Amino acid sequence: MFSPQPVGYVRSPYKKTDEIPKGLGAKHEAEGVLEILPQFEAGLTDIEGFSHLIVLWVFDRAQGFELVGTPPCDNRPHGVFATRSPRRPNPIGLTVVELLRREGVLLHVRGIDMLDRTPILDVKPYLSSVSPELLRRGWLAEAEAARVK
Amino acid sequence: MFSPQPVGYVRSPYKKTDEIPKGLGAKHEAEGVLEILPQFEAGLTDIEGFSHLIVLWVFDRAQGFELVGTPPCDNRPHGVFATRSPRRPNPIGLTVVELLRREGVLLHVRGIDMLDRTPILDVKPYLSSVSPELLRRGWLAEAEAARVK
């Protein structure tokens, strides 16, 4: 395996977990900054050309993990690998953000759902999407349908 | 931070790096299996409802990292955070796969691009796509356009 090291930190408007929009239909329109550490700046070369980025980060304020849990948007329990729960065997979060602009080591982005000062593990270009017609969203689609009724 | 632990391993038709399709237009249609360790099986509850999964895994056969490098599909160097290079500060790979079926701890999937026996860090449901009209793909789109000429 390897020893995770932060390549930067998130600057987010959210200081506490309960400030982050959660559950069905939650919109993640918050703007924030991915602040990359100076020693990794060269790794950002040409990143400006991508409209969307995948950010991998650490749920650094989550404690332990839970294999089955009930998410905020449903009243039924689901397996951790079928949810985005923070309490995972490896506490890695994933967020797709829109890149608004770069200023040196600062990536200004939209779509932040992390807490302020969250350690960033990796940034990757978002290259392709699954076609919406092919996508099935399991219990989440059922929970949404149940709410609409 | 945290200590990464494998939650399972990939069973892949690719035994060596040079067998994996690379570069522009590479199709990842290979079928394989995500074999989850028995102690994490409960975490798979309800995963069958999702058509696509995001798999996070370790580039366990990559050595060190390179902040700027030339990918196989272009003749120009790019920053590591603008590529999917295996030689990353945190050697975490990401693959979107289609879930074909589950048999206990075995997830049969399509879209494998990992080597056989690759350690899996996490599996997450794929929940939404960026609309293709909104997606810009930077140097990769340029390299593709140059190849077509």
mmCIF file of C-alpha atoms in Angstrom:
data_model
loop_
_atom_site.group_PDB
_atom_site.id
_atom_site.type_symbol
_atom_site.label_atom_id
_atom_site.label_comp_id
_atom_site.label_asym_id
_atom_site.label_seq_id
_atom_site.Cartn_x
_atom_site.Cartn_y
_atom_site.Cartn_z
ATOM 1 C CA MET A 1 0.000 0.000 0.000
ATOM 2 C CA PHE A 2 1.166 3.614 0.436
ATOM 3 C CA SER A 3 1.178 6.434 2.984
ATOM 4 C CA PRO A 4 -1.366 9.080 2.046
ATOM 5 C CA GLN A 5 -0.044 12.639 1.998
ATOM 6 C CA PRO A 6 -2.049 15.828 1.450
ATOM 7 C CA VAL A 7 -1.322 17.551 -1.862
ATOM 8 C CA GLY A 8 -3.387 20.521 -0.709
ATOM 9 C CA TYR A 9 -6.364 21.640 1.345
ATOM 10 C CA VAL A 10 -9.927 22.721 0.596
ATOM 11 C CA ARG A 11 -11.056 26.247 1.413
ATOM 12 C CA SER A 12 -14.784 25.801 1.940
ATOM 13 C CA PRO A 13 -17.616 27.935 3.300
ATOM 14 C CA TYR A 14 -18.613 24.931 5.457
ATOM 15 C CA LYS A 15 -17.031 24.835 8.904
ATOM 16 C CA LYS A 16 -19.304 22.163 10.395
ATOM 17 C CA THR A 17 -20.825 18.992 8.979
ATOM 18 C CA ASP A 18 -24.408 20.138 9.575
ATOM 19 C CA GLU A 19 -23.894 23.160 7.305
ATOM 20 C CA ILE A 20 -23.394 20.943 4.223
ATOM 21 C CA PRO A 21 -26.588 20.406 2.174
ATOM 22 C CA LYS A 22 -27.507 16.724 2.418
ATOM 23 C CA GLY A 23 -30.137 14.349 1.223
ATOM 24 C CA LEU A 24 -32.289 14.137 -1.854
ATOM 25 C CA GLY A 25 -32.139 17.056 -4.211
ATOM 26 C CA ALA A 26 -29.343 18.715 -2.242
ATOM 27 C CA LYS A 27 -27.634 21.247 -4.472
ATOM 28 C CA HIS A 28 -23.899 21.624 -4.236
ATOM 29 C CA GLU A 29 -23.423 25.037 -5.771
ATOM 30 C CA ALA A 30 -21.022 26.348 -3.153
ATOM 31 C CA GLU A 31 -17.862 27.958 -4.413
ATOM 32 C CA GLY A 32 -14.523 27.314 -2.792
ATOM 33 C CA VAL A 33 -10.846 26.913 -3.478
ATOM 34 C CA LEU A 34 -8.566 23.914 -3.826
ATOM 35 C CA GLU A 35 -5.266 25.197 -2.467
ATOM 36 C CA ILE A 36 -2.489 22.984 -3.793
ATOM 37 C CA LEU A 37 0.781 22.922 -1.840
ATOM 38 C CA PRO A 38 3.609 24.815 -3.601
ATOM 39 C CA GLN A 39 5.752 21.698 -4.048
ATOM 40 C CA PHE A 40 3.010 20.171 -6.237
ATOM 41 C CA GLU A 41 2.264 23.262 -8.362
ATOM 42 C CA ALA A 42 3.956 21.866 -11.497
ATOM 43 C CA GLY A 43 1.386 19.046 -11.417
ATOM 44 C CA LEU A 44 -1.306 21.614 -12.313
ATOM 45 C CA THR A 45 0.226 22.341 -15.742
ATOM 46 C CA ASP A 46 -2.561 22.523 -18.370
ATOM 47 C CA ILE A 47 -5.354 21.873 -15.894
ATOM 48 C CA GLU A 48 -7.095 25.091 -17.008
ATOM 49 C CA GLY A 49 -8.364 23.346 -20.148
ATOM 50 C CA PHE A 50 -10.684 21.051 -18.213
ATOM 51 C CA SER A 51 -14.135 22.244 -17.209
ATOM 52 C CA HIS A 52 -14.634 19.645 -14.477
ATOM 53 C CA LEU A 53 -12.292 17.940 -12.046
ATOM 54 C CA ILE A 54 -12.567 14.895 -9.810
ATOM 55 C CA VAL A 55 -11.264 15.640 -6.336
ATOM 56 C CA LEU A 56 -10.289 12.822 -3.975
ATOM 57 C CA TRP A 57 -10.026 13.878 -0.358
ATOM 58 C CA VAL A 58 -9.973 12.556 3.199
ATOM 59 C CA PHE A 59 -12.995 12.429 5.524
ATOM 60 C CA ASP A 60 -10.563 13.569 8.220
ATOM 61 C CA ARG A 61 -13.243 14.268 10.814
ATOM 62 C CA ALA A 62 -15.099 10.928 10.432
ATOM 63 C CA GLN A 63 -14.544 8.256 13.071
ATOM 64 C CA GLY A 64 -14.247 4.588 12.106
ATOM 65 C CA PHE A 65 -16.551 2.908 9.621
ATOM 66 C CA GLU A 66 -19.959 1.289 9.453
ATOM 67 C CA LEU A 67 -20.662 -1.404 6.849
ATOM 68 C CA VAL A 68 -24.432 -0.839 6.879
ATOM 69 C CA GLY A 69 -26.061 2.466 7.721
ATOM 70 C CA THR A 70 -29.117 4.596 7.077
ATOM 71 C CA PRO A 71 -28.309 7.680 5.019
ATOM 72 C CA PRO A 72 -30.011 11.051 5.675
ATOM 73 C CA CYS A 73 -32.082 10.726 2.481
ATOM 74 C CA ASP A 74 -33.757 7.367 3.213
ATOM 75 C CA ASN A 75 -35.267 5.476 6.115
ATOM 76 C CA ARG A 76 -33.782 2.124 5.098
ATOM 77 C CA PRO A 77 -30.250 0.892 5.764
ATOM 78 C CA HIS A 78 -27.831 0.368 2.848
ATOM 79 C CA GLY A 79 -24.318 -0.997 2.472
ATOM 80 C CA VAL A 80 -21.508 1.520 2.699
ATOM 81 C CA PHE A 81 -20.369 0.715 -0.868
ATOM 82 C CA ALA A 82 -23.875 1.625 -2.091
ATOM 83 C CA THR A 83 -23.768 5.040 -0.366
ATOM 84 C CA ARG A 84 -21.505 8.079 -0.106
ATOM 85 C CA SER A 85 -21.297 7.736 3.701
ATOM 86 C CA PRO A 86 -18.193 9.307 5.299
ATOM 87 C CA ARG A 87 -17.735 6.276 7.589
ATOM 88 C CA ARG A 88 -15.913 4.048 5.079
ATOM 89 C CA PRO A 89 -13.171 1.410 5.502
ATOM 90 C CA ASN A 90 -10.871 3.833 3.646
ATOM 91 C CA PRO A 91 -12.252 7.306 4.435
ATOM 92 C CA ILE A 92 -11.811 8.745 0.941
ATOM 93 C CA GLY A 93 -14.357 11.226 -0.399
ATOM 94 C CA LEU A 94 -14.943 12.051 -4.053
ATOM 95 C CA THR A 95 -16.399 15.278 -5.403
ATOM 96 C CA VAL A 96 -16.826 16.436 -8.988
ATOM 97 C CA VAL A 97 -16.305 20.194 -9.192
ATOM 98 C CA GLU A 98 -16.466 22.761 -11.966
ATOM 99 C CA LEU A 99 -13.184 24.594 -12.458
ATOM 100 C CA LEU A 100 -13.922 28.319 -12.600
ATOM 101 C CA ARG A 101 -10.351 29.613 -12.818
ATOM 102 C CA ARG A 102 -6.815 28.986 -11.689
ATOM 103 C CA GLU A 103 -4.550 31.477 -9.926
ATOM 104 C CA GLY A 104 -1.206 29.774 -9.398
ATOM 105 C CA VAL A 105 -1.739 27.074 -6.762
ATOM 106 C CA LEU A 106 -5.360 28.140 -6.213
ATOM 107 C CA LEU A 107 -8.116 26.363 -8.132
ATOM 108 C CA HIS A 108 -11.363 28.291 -7.787
ATOM 109 C CA VAL A 109 -14.181 25.778 -8.133
ATOM 110 C CA ARG A 110 -17.952 25.392 -7.846
ATOM 111 C CA GLY A 111 -19.618 22.361 -6.273
ATOM 112 C CA ILE A 112 -17.796 22.142 -2.948
ATOM 113 C CA ASP A 113 -19.315 19.745 -0.399
ATOM 114 C CA MET A 114 -16.297 19.286 1.836
ATOM 115 C CA LEU A 115 -15.522 20.908 5.162
ATOM 116 C CA ASP A 116 -13.027 23.742 5.377
ATOM 117 C CA ARG A 117 -9.389 22.531 5.684
ATOM 118 C CA THR A 118 -10.182 19.069 4.267
ATOM 119 C CA PRO A 119 -6.944 17.410 3.033
ATOM 120 C CA ILE A 120 -6.848 16.774 -0.732
ATOM 121 C CA LEU A 121 -5.331 13.487 -1.940
ATOM 122 C CA ASP A 122 -5.631 13.859 -5.690
ATOM 123 C CA VAL A 123 -7.114 15.880 -8.532
ATOM 124 C CA LYS A 124 -7.944 14.207 -11.838
ATOM 125 C CA PRO A 125 -9.493 15.539 -15.034
ATOM 126 C CA TYR A 126 -13.122 14.515 -15.570
ATOM 127 C CA LEU A 127 -12.973 12.915 -19.012
ATOM 128 C CA SER A 128 -16.290 11.286 -19.811
ATOM 129 C CA SER A 129 -19.776 10.737 -18.498
ATOM 130 C CA VAL A 130 -22.040 7.737 -18.361
ATOM 131 C CA SER A 131 -24.967 8.413 -20.650
ATOM 132 C CA PRO A 132 -28.040 9.310 -18.534
ATOM 133 C CA GLU A 133 -30.158 6.704 -20.386
ATOM 134 C CA LEU A 134 -27.799 3.957 -19.179
ATOM 135 C CA LEU A 135 -27.590 5.056 -15.565
ATOM 136 C CA ARG A 136 -29.597 3.257 -12.855
ATOM 137 C CA ARG A 137 -29.433 4.725 -9.361
ATOM 138 C CA GLY A 138 -30.825 1.910 -7.188
ATOM 139 C CA TRP A 139 -32.238 2.717 -3.753
ATOM 140 C CA LEU A 140 -31.590 6.415 -4.303
ATOM 141 C CA ALA A 141 -34.000 6.553 -7.241
ATOM 142 C CA GLU A 142 -36.565 4.639 -5.153
ATOM 143 C CA ALA A 143 -36.172 7.047 -2.237
ATOM 144 C CA GLU A 144 -36.632 10.002 -4.586
ATOM 145 C CA ALA A 145 -39.738 8.441 -6.144
ATOM 146 C CA ALA A 146 -41.199 7.744 -2.681
ATOM 147 C CA ARG A 147 -40.681 11.366 -1.667
ATOM 148 C CA VAL A 148 -42.460 12.728 -4.727
ATOM 149 C CA LYS A 149 -45.620 10.724 -3.967
ATOM 150 C CA MET B 1 -4.535 10.941 7.566
ATOM 151 C CA PHE B 2 -5.287 7.203 7.554
ATOM 152 C CA SER B 3 -3.677 3.847 6.740
ATOM 153 C CA PRO B 4 -5.054 2.465 3.474
ATOM 154 C CA GLN B 5 -6.269 -1.123 3.642
ATOM 155 C CA PRO B 6 -7.493 -3.242 0.736
ATOM 156 C CA VAL B 7 -11.233 -4.000 0.840
ATOM 157 C CA GLY B 8 -10.746 -6.474 -2.010
ATOM 158 C CA TYR B 9 -8.790 -7.233 -5.169
ATOM 159 C CA VAL B 10 -9.424 -6.953 -8.902
ATOM 160 C CA ARG B 11 -9.544 -10.071 -11.058
ATOM 161 C CA SER B 12 -8.506 -8.767 -14.449
ATOM 162 C CA PRO B 13 -7.513 -10.280 -17.786
ATOM 163 C CA TYR B 14 -4.489 -7.936 -17.772
ATOM 164 C CA LYS B 15 -1.378 -9.388 -16.180
ATOM 165 C CA LYS B 16 1.073 -6.762 -17.477
ATOM 166 C CA THR B 17 0.823 -3.018 -17.974
ATOM 167 C CA ASP B 18 1.448 -3.197 -21.720
ATOM 168 C CA GLU B 19 -1.652 -5.370 -22.199
ATOM 169 C CA ILE B 20 -3.979 -2.562 -21.091
ATOM 170 C CA PRO B 21 -5.419 -0.527 -23.994
ATOM 171 C CA LYS B 22 -4.033 3.011 -23.735
ATOM 172 C CA GLY B 23 -4.190 6.287 -25.519
ATOM 173 C CA LEU B 24 -6.836 8.050 -27.534
ATOM 174 C CA GLY B 25 -9.918 6.081 -28.342
ATOM 175 C CA ALA B 26 -8.829 3.173 -26.136
ATOM 176 C CA LYS B 27 -11.886 1.097 -25.354
ATOM 177 C CA HIS B 28 -12.183 -0.398 -21.910
ATOM 178 C CA GLU B 29 -14.684 -3.148 -22.537
ATOM 179 C CA ALA B 30 -12.825 -5.853 -20.632
ATOM 180 C CA GLU B 31 -14.837 -7.834 -18.148
ATOM 181 C CA GLY B 32 -13.480 -8.732 -14.748
ATOM 182 C CA VAL B 33 -14.421 -9.212 -11.140
ATOM 183 C CA LEU B 34 -14.128 -7.060 -8.051
ATOM 184 C CA GLU B 35 -13.583 -9.591 -5.292
ATOM 185 C CA ILE B 36 -14.495 -7.997 -1.982
ATOM 186 C CA LEU B 37 -12.988 -9.478 1.186
ATOM 187 C CA PRO B 38 -15.529 -11.471 3.244
ATOM 188 C CA GLN B 39 -15.295 -9.147 6.248
ATOM 189 C CA PHE B 40 -16.620 -6.278 4.078
ATOM 190 C CA GLU B 41 -19.455 -8.207 2.367
ATOM 191 C CA ALA B 42 -22.216 -6.467 4.364
ATOM 192 C CA GLY B 43 -21.045 -3.196 2.800
ATOM 193 C CA LEU B 44 -22.332 -4.448 -0.567
ATOM 194 C CA THR B 45 -25.972 -4.476 0.595
ATOM 195 C CA ASP B 46 -28.224 -3.024 -2.151
ATOM 196 C CA ILE B 47 -25.369 -2.397 -4.564
ATOM 197 C CA GLU B 48 -27.174 -4.471 -7.240
ATOM 198 C CA GLY B 49 -29.521 -1.553 -7.950
ATOM 199 C CA PHE B 50 -26.760 0.595 -9.404
ATOM 200 C CA SER B 51 -25.755 0.214 -13.033
ATOM 201 C CA HIS B 52 -22.353 1.863 -12.668
ATOM 202 C CA LEU B 53 -19.804 1.985 -9.874
ATOM 203 C CA ILE B 54 -16.769 4.128 -9.167
ATOM 204 C CA VAL B 55 -13.822 1.994 -8.099
ATOM 205 C CA LEU B 56 -10.865 3.539 -6.258
ATOM 206 C CA TRP B 57 -7.771 1.371 -6.273
ATOM 207 C CA VAL B 58 -4.010 1.469 -5.764
ATOM 208 C CA PHE B 59 -1.417 1.738 -8.550
ATOM 209 C CA ASP B 60 0.532 -0.835 -6.552
ATOM 210 C CA ARG B 61 3.083 -1.486 -9.280
ATOM 211 C CA ALA B 62 3.891 2.179 -10.012
ATOM 212 C CA GLN B 63 7.111 3.621 -8.614
ATOM 213 C CA GLY B 64 7.214 7.155 -7.224
ATOM 214 C CA PHE B 65 5.605 10.135 -8.916
ATOM 215 C CA GLU B 66 6.291 12.623 -11.651
ATOM 216 C CA LEU B 67 4.691 16.070 -11.542
ATOM 217 C CA VAL B 68 4.965 16.639 -15.294
ATOM 218 C CA GLY B 69 4.971 13.857 -17.860
ATOM 219 C CA THR B 70 4.075 13.009 -21.435
ATOM 220 C CA PRO B 71 1.112 10.615 -21.664
ATOM 221 C CA PRO B 72 0.967 7.858 -24.308
ATOM 222 C CA CYS B 73 -1.739 9.742 -26.237
ATOM 223 C CA ASP B 74 0.085 13.038 -26.763
ATOM 224 C CA ASN B 75 3.558 14.317 -27.577
ATOM 225 C CA ARG B 76 3.420 17.215 -25.142
ATOM 226 C CA PRO B 77 4.035 17.104 -21.377
ATOM 227 C CA HIS B 78 1.159 17.780 -18.975
ATOM 228 C CA GLY B 79 0.788 18.123 -15.217
ATOM 229 C CA VAL B 80 -0.033 14.945 -13.315
ATOM 230 C CA PHE B 81 -3.306 16.468 -12.053
ATOM 231 C CA ALA B 82 -4.351 17.030 -15.678
ATOM 232 C CA THR B 83 -3.708 13.375 -16.609
ATOM 233 C CA ARG B 84 -4.591 9.896 -15.400
ATOM 234 C CA SER B 85 -0.898 8.954 -15.033
ATOM 235 C CA PRO B 86 -0.171 6.137 -12.522
ATOM 236 C CA ARG B 87 2.825 8.034 -11.117
ATOM 237 C CA ARG B 88 0.880 10.313 -8.757
ATOM 238 C CA PRO B 89 1.754 11.775 -5.329
ATOM 239 C CA ASN B 90 -0.951 9.489 -3.904
ATOM 240 C CA PRO B 91 -1.060 6.492 -6.281
ATOM 241 C CA ILE B 92 -4.852 6.149 -6.371
ATOM 242 C CA GLY B 93 -6.571 5.049 -9.576
ATOM 243 C CA LEU B 94 -10.215 5.611 -10.448
ATOM 244 C CA THR B 95 -12.263 3.534 -12.862
ATOM 245 C CA VAL B 96 -15.960 3.717 -13.679
ATOM 246 C CA VAL B 97 -17.297 0.222 -14.346
ATOM 247 C CA GLU B 98 -20.656 -1.190 -15.332
ATOM 248 C CA LEU B 99 -22.035 -3.659 -12.792
ATOM 249 C CA LEU B 100 -23.166 -6.776 -14.652
ATOM 250 C CA ARG B 101 -24.145 -8.909 -11.656
ATOM 251 C CA ARG B 102 -23.266 -9.698 -8.085
ATOM 252 C CA GLU B 103 -22.565 -13.159 -6.678
ATOM 253 C CA GLY B 104 -21.923 -12.772 -2.945
ATOM 254 C CA VAL B 105 -18.590 -10.997 -2.586
ATOM 255 C CA LEU B 106 -17.979 -11.061 -6.349
ATOM 256 C CA LEU B 107 -18.973 -8.067 -8.450
ATOM 257 C CA HIS B 108 -18.857 -8.966 -12.139
ATOM 258 C CA VAL B 109 -18.147 -5.778 -14.039
ATOM 259 C CA ARG B 110 -17.343 -4.402 -17.488
ATOM 260 C CA GLY B 111 -14.798 -1.679 -18.121
ATOM 261 C CA ILE B 112 -11.778 -3.045 -16.265
ATOM 262 C CA ASP B 113 -8.486 -1.226 -16.927
ATOM 263 C CA MET B 114 -6.547 -2.386 -13.878
ATOM 264 C CA LEU B 115 -3.931 -5.115 -13.594
ATOM 265 C CA ASP B 116 -4.847 -8.461 -12.092
ATOM 266 C CA ARG B 117 -4.601 -8.495 -8.257
ATOM 267 C CA THR B 118 -4.861 -4.710 -7.962
ATOM 268 C CA PRO B 119 -5.902 -3.755 -4.398
ATOM 269 C CA ILE B 120 -9.305 -2.042 -4.168
ATOM 270 C CA LEU B 121 -9.658 0.870 -1.730
ATOM 271 C CA ASP B 122 -13.310 1.776 -2.180
ATOM 272 C CA VAL B 123 -16.428 1.256 -4.261
ATOM 273 C CA LYS B 124 -18.996 4.033 -4.568
ATOM 274 C CA PRO B 125 -22.264 4.269 -6.513
ATOM 275 C CA TYR B 126 -22.079 6.412 -9.650
ATOM 276 C CA LEU B 127 -24.885 8.899 -9.064
ATOM 277 C CA SER B 128 -24.819 11.580 -11.727
ATOM 278 C CA SER B 129 -23.030 12.680 -14.850
ATOM 279 C CA VAL B 130 -21.785 16.003 -16.069
ATOM 280 C CA SER B 131 -23.837 16.969 -19.084
ATOM 281 C CA PRO B 132 -21.750 16.407 -22.255
ATOM 282 C CA GLU B 133 -22.529 19.950 -23.481
ATOM 283 C CA LEU B 134 -20.836 21.362 -20.382
ATOM 284 C CA LEU B 135 -17.736 19.185 -20.467
ATOM 285 C CA ARG B 136 -14.419 20.540 -21.775
ATOM 286 C CA ARG B 137 -11.533 18.085 -22.031
ATOM 287 C CA GLY B 138 -8.500 20.358 -22.433
ATOM 288 C CA TRP B 139 -5.329 18.971 -23.972
ATOM 289 C CA LEU B 140 -6.996 15.601 -24.538
ATOM 290 C CA ALA B 141 -9.567 17.078 -26.908
ATOM 291 C CA GLU B 142 -6.746 18.920 -28.715
ATOM 292 C CA ALA B 143 -4.718 15.708 -29.050
ATOM 293 C CA GLU B 144 -7.760 13.910 -30.424
ATOM 294 C CA ALA B 145 -8.454 16.700 -32.915
ATOM 295 C CA ALA B 146 -4.801 16.675 -34.052
ATOM 296 C CA ARG B 147 -4.965 12.935 -34.663
ATOM 297 C CA VAL B 148 -8.089 13.196 -36.808
ATOM 298 C CA LYS B 149 -6.437 15.719 -39.162
#
